[in-house]
PDB file of C-alpha atoms in Angstrom:
ATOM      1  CA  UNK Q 232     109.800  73.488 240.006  1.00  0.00           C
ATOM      2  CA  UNK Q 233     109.178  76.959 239.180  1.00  0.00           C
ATOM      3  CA  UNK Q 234     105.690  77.674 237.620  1.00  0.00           C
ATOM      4  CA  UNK Q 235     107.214  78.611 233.973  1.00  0.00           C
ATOM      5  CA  UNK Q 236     109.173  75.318 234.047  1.00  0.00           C
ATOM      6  CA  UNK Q 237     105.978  73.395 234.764  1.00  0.00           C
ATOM      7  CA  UNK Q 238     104.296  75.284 231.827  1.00  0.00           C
ATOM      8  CA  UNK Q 239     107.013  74.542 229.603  1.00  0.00           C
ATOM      9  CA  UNK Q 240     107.767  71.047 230.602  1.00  0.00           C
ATOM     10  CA  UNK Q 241     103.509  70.266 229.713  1.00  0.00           C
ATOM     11  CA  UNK Q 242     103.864  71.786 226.350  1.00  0.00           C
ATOM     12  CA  UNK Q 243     106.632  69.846 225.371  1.00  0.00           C
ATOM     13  CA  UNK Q 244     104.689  66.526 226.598  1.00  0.00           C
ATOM     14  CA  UNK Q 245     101.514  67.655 224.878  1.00  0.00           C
ATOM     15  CA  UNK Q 246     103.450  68.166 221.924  1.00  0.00           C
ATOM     16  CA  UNK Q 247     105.112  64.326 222.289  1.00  0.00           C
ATOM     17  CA  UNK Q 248     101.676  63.159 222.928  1.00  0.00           C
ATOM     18  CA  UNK Q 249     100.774  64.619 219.917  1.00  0.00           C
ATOM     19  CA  UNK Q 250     103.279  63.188 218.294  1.00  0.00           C
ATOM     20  CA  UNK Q 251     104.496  66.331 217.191  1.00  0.00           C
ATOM     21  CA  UNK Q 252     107.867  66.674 215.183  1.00  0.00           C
ATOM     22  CA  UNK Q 253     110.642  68.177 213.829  1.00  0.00           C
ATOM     23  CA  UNK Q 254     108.904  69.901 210.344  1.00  0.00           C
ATOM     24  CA  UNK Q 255     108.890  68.149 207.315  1.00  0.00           C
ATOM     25  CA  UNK Q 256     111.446  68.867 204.514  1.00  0.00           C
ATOM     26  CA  UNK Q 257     110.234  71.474 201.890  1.00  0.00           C
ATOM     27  CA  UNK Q 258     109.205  69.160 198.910  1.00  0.00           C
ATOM     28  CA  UNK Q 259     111.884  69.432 196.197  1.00  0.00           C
ATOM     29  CA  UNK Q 260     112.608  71.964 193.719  1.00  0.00           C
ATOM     30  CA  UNK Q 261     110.599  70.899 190.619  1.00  0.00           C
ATOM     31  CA  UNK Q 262     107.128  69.467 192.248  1.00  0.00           C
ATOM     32  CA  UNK Q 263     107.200  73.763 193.627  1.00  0.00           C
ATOM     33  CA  UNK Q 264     107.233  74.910 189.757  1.00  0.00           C
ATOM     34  CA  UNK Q 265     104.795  76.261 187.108  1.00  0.00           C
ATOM     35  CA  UNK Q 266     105.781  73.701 184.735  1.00  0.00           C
ATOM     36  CA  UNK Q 267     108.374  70.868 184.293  1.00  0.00           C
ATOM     37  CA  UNK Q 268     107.282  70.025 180.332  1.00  0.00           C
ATOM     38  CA  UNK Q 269     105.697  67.281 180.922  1.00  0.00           C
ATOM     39  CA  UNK Q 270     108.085  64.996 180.754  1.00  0.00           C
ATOM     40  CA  UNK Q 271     109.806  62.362 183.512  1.00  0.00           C
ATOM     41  CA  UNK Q 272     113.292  64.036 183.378  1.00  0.00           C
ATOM     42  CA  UNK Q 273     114.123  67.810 183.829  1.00  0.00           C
ATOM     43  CA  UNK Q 274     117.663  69.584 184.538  1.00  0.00           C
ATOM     44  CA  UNK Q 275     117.600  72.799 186.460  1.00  0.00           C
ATOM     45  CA  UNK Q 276     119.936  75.440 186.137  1.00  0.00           C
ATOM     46  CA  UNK Q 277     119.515  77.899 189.722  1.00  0.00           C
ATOM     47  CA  UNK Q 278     121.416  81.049 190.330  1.00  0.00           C
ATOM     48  CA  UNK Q 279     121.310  82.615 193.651  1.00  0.00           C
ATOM     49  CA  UNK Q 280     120.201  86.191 192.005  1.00  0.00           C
ATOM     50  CA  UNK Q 281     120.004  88.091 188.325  1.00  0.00           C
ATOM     51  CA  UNK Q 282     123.541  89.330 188.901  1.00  0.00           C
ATOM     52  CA  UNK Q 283     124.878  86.065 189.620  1.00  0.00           C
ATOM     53  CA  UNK Q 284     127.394  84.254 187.297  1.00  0.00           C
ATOM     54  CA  UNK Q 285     127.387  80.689 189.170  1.00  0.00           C
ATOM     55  CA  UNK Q 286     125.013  78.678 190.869  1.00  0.00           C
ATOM     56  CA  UNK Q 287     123.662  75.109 190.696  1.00  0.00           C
ATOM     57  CA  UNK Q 288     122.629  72.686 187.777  1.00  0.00           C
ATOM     58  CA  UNK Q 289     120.428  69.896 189.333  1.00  0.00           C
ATOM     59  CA  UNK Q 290     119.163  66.506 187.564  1.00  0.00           C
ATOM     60  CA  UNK Q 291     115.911  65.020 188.428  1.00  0.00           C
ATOM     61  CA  UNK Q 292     113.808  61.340 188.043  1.00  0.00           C
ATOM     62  CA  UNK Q 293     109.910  61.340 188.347  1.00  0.00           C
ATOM     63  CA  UNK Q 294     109.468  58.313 190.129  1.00  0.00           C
ATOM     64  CA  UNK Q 295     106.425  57.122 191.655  1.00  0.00           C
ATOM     65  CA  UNK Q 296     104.901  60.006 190.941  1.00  0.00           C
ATOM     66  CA  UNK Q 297     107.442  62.137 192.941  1.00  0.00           C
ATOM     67  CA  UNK Q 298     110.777  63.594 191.720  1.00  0.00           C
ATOM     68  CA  UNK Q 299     114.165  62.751 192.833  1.00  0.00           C
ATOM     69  CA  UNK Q 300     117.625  63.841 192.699  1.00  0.00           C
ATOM     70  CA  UNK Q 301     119.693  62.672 189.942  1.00  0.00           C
ATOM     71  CA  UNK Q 302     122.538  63.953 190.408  1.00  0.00           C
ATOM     72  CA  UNK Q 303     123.960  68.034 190.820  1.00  0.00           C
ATOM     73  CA  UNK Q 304     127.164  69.878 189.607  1.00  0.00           C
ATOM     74  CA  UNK Q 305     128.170  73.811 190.476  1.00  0.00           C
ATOM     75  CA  UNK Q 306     127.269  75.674 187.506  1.00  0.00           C
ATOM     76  CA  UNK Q 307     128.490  78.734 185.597  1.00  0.00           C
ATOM     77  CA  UNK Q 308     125.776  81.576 183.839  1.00  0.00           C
ATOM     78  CA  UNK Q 309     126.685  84.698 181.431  1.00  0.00           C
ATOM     79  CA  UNK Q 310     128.939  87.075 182.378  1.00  0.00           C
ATOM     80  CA  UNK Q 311     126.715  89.508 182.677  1.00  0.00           C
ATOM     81  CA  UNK Q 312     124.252  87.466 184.999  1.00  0.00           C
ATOM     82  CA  UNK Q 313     120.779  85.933 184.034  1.00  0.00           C
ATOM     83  CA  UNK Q 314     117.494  88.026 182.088  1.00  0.00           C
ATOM     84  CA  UNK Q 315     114.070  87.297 181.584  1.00  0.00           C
ATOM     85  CA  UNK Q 316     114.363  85.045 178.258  1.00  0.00           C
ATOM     86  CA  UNK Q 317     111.640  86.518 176.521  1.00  0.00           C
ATOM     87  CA  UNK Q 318     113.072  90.277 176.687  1.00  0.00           C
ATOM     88  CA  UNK Q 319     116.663  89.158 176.261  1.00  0.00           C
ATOM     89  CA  UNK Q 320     119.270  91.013 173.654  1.00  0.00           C
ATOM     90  CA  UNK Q 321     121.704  89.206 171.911  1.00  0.00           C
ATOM     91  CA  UNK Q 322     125.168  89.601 172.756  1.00  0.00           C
ATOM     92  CA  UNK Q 323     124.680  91.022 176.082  1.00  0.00           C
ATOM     93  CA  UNK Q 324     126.749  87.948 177.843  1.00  0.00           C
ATOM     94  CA  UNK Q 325     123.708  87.196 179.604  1.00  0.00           C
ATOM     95  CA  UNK Q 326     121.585  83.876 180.197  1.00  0.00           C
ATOM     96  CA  UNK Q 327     118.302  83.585 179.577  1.00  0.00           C
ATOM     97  CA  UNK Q 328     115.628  82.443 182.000  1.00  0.00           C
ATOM     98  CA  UNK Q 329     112.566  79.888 181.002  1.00  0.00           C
ATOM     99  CA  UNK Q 330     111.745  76.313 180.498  1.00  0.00           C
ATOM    100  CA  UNK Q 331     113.307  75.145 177.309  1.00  0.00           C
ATOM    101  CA  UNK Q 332     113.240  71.774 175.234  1.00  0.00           C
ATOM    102  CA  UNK Q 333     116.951  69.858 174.947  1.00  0.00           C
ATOM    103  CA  UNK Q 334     116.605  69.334 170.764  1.00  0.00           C
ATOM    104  CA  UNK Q 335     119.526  67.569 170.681  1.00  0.00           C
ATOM    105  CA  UNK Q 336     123.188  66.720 171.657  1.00  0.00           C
ATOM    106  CA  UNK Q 337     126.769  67.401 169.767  1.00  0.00           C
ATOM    107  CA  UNK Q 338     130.566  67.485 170.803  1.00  0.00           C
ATOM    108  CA  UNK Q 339     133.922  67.797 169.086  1.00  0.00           C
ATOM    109  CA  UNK Q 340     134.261  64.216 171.372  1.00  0.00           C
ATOM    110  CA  UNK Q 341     132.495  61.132 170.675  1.00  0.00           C
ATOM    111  CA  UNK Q 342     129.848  60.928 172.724  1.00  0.00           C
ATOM    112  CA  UNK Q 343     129.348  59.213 176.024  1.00  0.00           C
ATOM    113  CA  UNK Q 344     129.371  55.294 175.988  1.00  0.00           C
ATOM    114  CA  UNK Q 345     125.306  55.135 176.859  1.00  0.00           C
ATOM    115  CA  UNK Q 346     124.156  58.133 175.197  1.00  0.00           C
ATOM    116  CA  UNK Q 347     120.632  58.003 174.226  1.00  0.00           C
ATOM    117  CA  UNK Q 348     120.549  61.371 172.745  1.00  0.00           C
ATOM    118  CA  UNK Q 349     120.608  61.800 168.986  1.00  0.00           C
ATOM    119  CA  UNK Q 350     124.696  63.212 169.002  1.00  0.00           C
ATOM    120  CA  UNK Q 351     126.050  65.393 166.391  1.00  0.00           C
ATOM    121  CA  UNK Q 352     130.054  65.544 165.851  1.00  0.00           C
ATOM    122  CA  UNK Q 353     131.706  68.174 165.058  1.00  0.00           C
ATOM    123  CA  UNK Q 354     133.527  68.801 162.139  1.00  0.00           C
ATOM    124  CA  UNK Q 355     136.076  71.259 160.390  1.00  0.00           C
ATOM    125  CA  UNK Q 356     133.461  72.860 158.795  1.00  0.00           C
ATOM    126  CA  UNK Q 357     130.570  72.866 161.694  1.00  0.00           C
ATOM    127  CA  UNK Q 358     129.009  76.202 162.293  1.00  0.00           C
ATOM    128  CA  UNK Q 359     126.275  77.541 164.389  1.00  0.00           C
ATOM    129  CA  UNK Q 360     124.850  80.852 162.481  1.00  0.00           C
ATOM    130  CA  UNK Q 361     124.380  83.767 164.672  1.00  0.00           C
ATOM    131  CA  UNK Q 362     123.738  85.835 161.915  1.00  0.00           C
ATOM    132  CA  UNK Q 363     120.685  87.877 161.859  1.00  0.00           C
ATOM    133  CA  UNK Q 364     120.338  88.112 158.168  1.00  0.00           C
ATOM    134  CA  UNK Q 365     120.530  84.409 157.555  1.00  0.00           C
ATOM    135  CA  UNK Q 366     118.072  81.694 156.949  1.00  0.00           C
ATOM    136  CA  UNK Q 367     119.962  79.893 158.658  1.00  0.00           C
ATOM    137  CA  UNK Q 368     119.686  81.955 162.308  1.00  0.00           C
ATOM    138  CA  UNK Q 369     120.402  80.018 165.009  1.00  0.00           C
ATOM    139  CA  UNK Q 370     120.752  76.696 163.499  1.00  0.00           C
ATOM    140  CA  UNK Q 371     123.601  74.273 163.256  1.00  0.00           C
ATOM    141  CA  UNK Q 372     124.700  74.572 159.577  1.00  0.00           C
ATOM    142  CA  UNK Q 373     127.633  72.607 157.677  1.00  0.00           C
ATOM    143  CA  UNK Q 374     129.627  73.537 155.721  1.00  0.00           C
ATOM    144  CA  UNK Q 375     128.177  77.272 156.998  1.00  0.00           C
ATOM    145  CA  UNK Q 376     125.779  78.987 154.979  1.00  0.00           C
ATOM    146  CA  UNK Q 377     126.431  81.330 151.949  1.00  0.00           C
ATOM    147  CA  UNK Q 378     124.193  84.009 153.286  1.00  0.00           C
ATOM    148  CA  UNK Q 379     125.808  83.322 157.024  1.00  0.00           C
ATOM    149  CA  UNK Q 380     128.830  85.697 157.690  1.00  0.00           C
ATOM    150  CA  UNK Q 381     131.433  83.754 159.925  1.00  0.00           C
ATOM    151  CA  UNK Q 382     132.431  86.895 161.953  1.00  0.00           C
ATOM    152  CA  UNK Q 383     127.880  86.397 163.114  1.00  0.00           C
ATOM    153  CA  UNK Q 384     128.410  82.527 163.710  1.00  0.00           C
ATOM    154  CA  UNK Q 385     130.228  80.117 165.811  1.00  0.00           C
ATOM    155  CA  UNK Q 386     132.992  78.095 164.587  1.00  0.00           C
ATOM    156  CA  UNK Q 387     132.374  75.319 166.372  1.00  0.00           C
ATOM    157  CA  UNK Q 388     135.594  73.200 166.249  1.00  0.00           C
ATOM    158  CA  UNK Q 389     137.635  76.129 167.892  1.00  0.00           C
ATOM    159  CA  UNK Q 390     135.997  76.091 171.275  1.00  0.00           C
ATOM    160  CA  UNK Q 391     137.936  73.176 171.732  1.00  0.00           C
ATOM    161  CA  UNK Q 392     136.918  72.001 175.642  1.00  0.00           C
ATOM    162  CA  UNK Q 393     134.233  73.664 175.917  1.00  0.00           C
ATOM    163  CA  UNK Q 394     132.411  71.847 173.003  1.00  0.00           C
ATOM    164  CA  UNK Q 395     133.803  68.569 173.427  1.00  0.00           C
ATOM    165  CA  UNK Q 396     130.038  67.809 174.535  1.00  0.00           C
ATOM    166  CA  UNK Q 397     127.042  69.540 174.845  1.00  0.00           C
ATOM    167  CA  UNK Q 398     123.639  69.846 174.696  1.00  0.00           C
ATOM    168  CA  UNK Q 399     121.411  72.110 172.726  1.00  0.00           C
ATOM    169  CA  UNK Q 400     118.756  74.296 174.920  1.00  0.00           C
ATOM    170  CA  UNK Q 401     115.931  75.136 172.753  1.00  0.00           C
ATOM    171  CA  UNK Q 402     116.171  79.050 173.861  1.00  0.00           C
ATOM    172  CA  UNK Q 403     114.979  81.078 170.575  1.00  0.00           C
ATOM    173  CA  UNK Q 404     114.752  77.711 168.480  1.00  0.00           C
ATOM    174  CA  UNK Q 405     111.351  76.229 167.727  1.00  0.00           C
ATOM    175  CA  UNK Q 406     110.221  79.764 165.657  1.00  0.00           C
ATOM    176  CA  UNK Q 407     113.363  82.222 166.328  1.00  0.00           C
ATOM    177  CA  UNK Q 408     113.217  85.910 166.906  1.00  0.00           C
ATOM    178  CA  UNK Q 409     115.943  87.788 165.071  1.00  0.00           C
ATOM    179  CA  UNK Q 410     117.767  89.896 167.831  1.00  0.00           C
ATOM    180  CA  UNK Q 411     116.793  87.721 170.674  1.00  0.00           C
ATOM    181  CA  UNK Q 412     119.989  85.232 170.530  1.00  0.00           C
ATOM    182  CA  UNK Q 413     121.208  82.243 169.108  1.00  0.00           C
ATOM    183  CA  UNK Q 414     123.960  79.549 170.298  1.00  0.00           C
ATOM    184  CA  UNK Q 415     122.488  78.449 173.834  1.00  0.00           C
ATOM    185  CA  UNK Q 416     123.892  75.405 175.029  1.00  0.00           C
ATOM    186  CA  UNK Q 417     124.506  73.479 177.982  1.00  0.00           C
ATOM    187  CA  UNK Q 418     128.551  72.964 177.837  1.00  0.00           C
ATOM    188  CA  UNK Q 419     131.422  72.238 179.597  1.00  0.00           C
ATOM    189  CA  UNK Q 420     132.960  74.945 181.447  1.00  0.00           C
ATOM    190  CA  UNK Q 421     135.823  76.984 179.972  1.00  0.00           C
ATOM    191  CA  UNK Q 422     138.462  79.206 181.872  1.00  0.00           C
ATOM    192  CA  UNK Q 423     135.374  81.483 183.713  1.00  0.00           C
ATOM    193  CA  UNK Q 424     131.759  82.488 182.968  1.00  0.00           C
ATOM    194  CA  UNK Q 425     130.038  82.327 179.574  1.00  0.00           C
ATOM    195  CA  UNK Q 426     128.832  84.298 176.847  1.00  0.00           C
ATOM    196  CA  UNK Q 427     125.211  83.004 177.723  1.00  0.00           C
ATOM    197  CA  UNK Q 428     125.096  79.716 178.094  1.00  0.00           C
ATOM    198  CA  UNK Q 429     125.211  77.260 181.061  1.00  0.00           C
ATOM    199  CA  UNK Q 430     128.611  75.433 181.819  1.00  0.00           C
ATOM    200  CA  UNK Q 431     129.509  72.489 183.764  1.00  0.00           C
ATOM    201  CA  UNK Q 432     132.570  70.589 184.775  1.00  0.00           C
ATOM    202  CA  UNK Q 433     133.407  67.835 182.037  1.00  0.00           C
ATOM    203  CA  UNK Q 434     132.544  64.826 184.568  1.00  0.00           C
ATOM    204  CA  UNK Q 435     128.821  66.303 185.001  1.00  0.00           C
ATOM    205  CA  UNK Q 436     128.201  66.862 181.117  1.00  0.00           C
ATOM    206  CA  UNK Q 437     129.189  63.401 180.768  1.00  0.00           C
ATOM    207  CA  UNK Q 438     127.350  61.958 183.278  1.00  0.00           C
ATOM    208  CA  UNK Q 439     124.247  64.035 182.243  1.00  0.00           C
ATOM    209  CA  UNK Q 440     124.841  62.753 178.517  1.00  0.00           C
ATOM    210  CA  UNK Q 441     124.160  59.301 179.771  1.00  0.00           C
ATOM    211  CA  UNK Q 442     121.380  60.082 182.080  1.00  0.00           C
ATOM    212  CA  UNK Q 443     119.042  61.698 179.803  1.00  0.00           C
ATOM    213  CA  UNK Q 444     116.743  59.634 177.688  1.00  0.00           C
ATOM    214  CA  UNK Q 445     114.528  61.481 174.951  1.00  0.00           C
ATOM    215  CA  UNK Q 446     112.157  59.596 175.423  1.00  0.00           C
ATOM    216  CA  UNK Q 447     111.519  60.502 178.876  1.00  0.00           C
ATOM    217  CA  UNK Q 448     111.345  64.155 177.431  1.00  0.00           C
ATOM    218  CA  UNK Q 449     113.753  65.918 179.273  1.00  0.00           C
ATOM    219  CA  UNK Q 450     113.648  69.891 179.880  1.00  0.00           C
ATOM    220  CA  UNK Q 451     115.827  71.947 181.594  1.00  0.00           C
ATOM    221  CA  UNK Q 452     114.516  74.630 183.625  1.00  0.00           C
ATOM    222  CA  UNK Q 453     116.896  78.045 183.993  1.00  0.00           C
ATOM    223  CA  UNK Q 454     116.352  80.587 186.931  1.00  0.00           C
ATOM    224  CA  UNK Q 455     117.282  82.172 190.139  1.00  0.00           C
ATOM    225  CA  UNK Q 456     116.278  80.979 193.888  1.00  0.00           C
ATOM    226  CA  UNK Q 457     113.683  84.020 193.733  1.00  0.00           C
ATOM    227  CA  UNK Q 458     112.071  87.036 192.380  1.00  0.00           C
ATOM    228  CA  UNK Q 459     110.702  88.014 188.912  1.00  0.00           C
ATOM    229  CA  UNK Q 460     113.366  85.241 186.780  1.00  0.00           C
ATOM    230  CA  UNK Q 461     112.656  82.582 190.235  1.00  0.00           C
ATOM    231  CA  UNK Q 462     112.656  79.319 188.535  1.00  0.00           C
ATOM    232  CA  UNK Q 463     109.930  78.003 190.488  1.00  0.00           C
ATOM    233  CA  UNK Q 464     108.001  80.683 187.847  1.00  0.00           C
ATOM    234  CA  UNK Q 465     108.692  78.401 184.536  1.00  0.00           C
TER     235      UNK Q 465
END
């Protein structure tokens, strides 16, 4: 045997003596983020880059003390790609980034048999104002509000499909910033990519409608695979 074969061939069976191995498996996506919310539920929403107007949307368990897979659905983002949340415009047809809350859950259908969520229908006369100059900005409001103009709001009946469930992310809610956009839901998909939101096929928003539990204080986490908007940031 030629000397670098001999070499070679001792490695390798210091290695097995070792009981070296293949490497282990990165660990998964949420235990390598900033912050989940605290809670033992979170949905991420992953885009391969800023420009991107698909990607992945990911649902995890904590479960003895480690998270698992859920379940996972290909995703659609804004038209115009994904921003930083905090510096985002409003209708720029883009998605913002960040770790939001999941307030609640509404659809023009009835919910999903199992639904936990508290689930608002929608009616002839269900709005969500847009409207800067309202009181009501970015808020579900029915019948709409007198000081919301309808051509600044969302009709919500007429998106037909798309709204036949969803859930509310909590983008611009808790105290919102005039400006910074209003209307950001997790939806079913429609014919391509969104005005901002995040869209799914209608088999994954149902399914996710039954997985997630308030109580177990769900989040949902949207981002890219890296750079400045990475998710693993939020």
């Amino acid at each position: 045997m030629r000397p670098g074969a001999v070499a070679l061939a001792l490695a390798v069976s210091c290695l097995v003596a070792l009981g070296a191995g293949p490497p282990a498996p990165p660990p998964p996506l949420p235990a390598r983020m900033a912050d989940t919310g605290g809670g033992t539920q979170l949905i991420t929403a992953v885009a391969p880059r800023t420009a991107s107007t698909t990607g992945t949307v990911t649902w995890w368990d904590r479960e003895g003390g480690r998270w698992v897979r859920a379940g996972s659905a290909p995703a659609r983002f804004g038209a115009n790609g994904l921003v930083e949340g905090a510096s985002r415009t409003q209708g720029t047809n883009t998605t913002p980034t960040g770790l939001y809350g999941l307030p609640y859950a509404f659809g023009i259908e009835a919910a999903p048999r199992g639904t936990a969520y508290t689930y608002r229908r929608v009616h002839r006369d269900s709005w969500w104002c847009q409207d800067n100059d309202s009181r009501s900005y970015n808020r579900w409001t029915e019948p709409r509000a007198a000081d919301c103009r309808a051509s600044e709001s969302e009709h919500l009946i007429t998106y037909g499909e798309r709204y036949a469930h969803a859930l509310v992310i909590g983008f611009n809610y808790g105290r919102p910033v005039r400006g910074r956009g209003a209307g950001i839901f997790l939806h079913v998909n429609g014919r391509g990519a969104t005005a901002g939101c995040v869209s799914v096929p209608k088999r994954a928003m149902r399914t996710i409608l039954r997985w997630a539990d308030p109580a177990q204080r769900p989040h949902i986490a949207v981002g890219t695979a890296s750079g400045t908007t990475a998710v693993t940031r939020y």
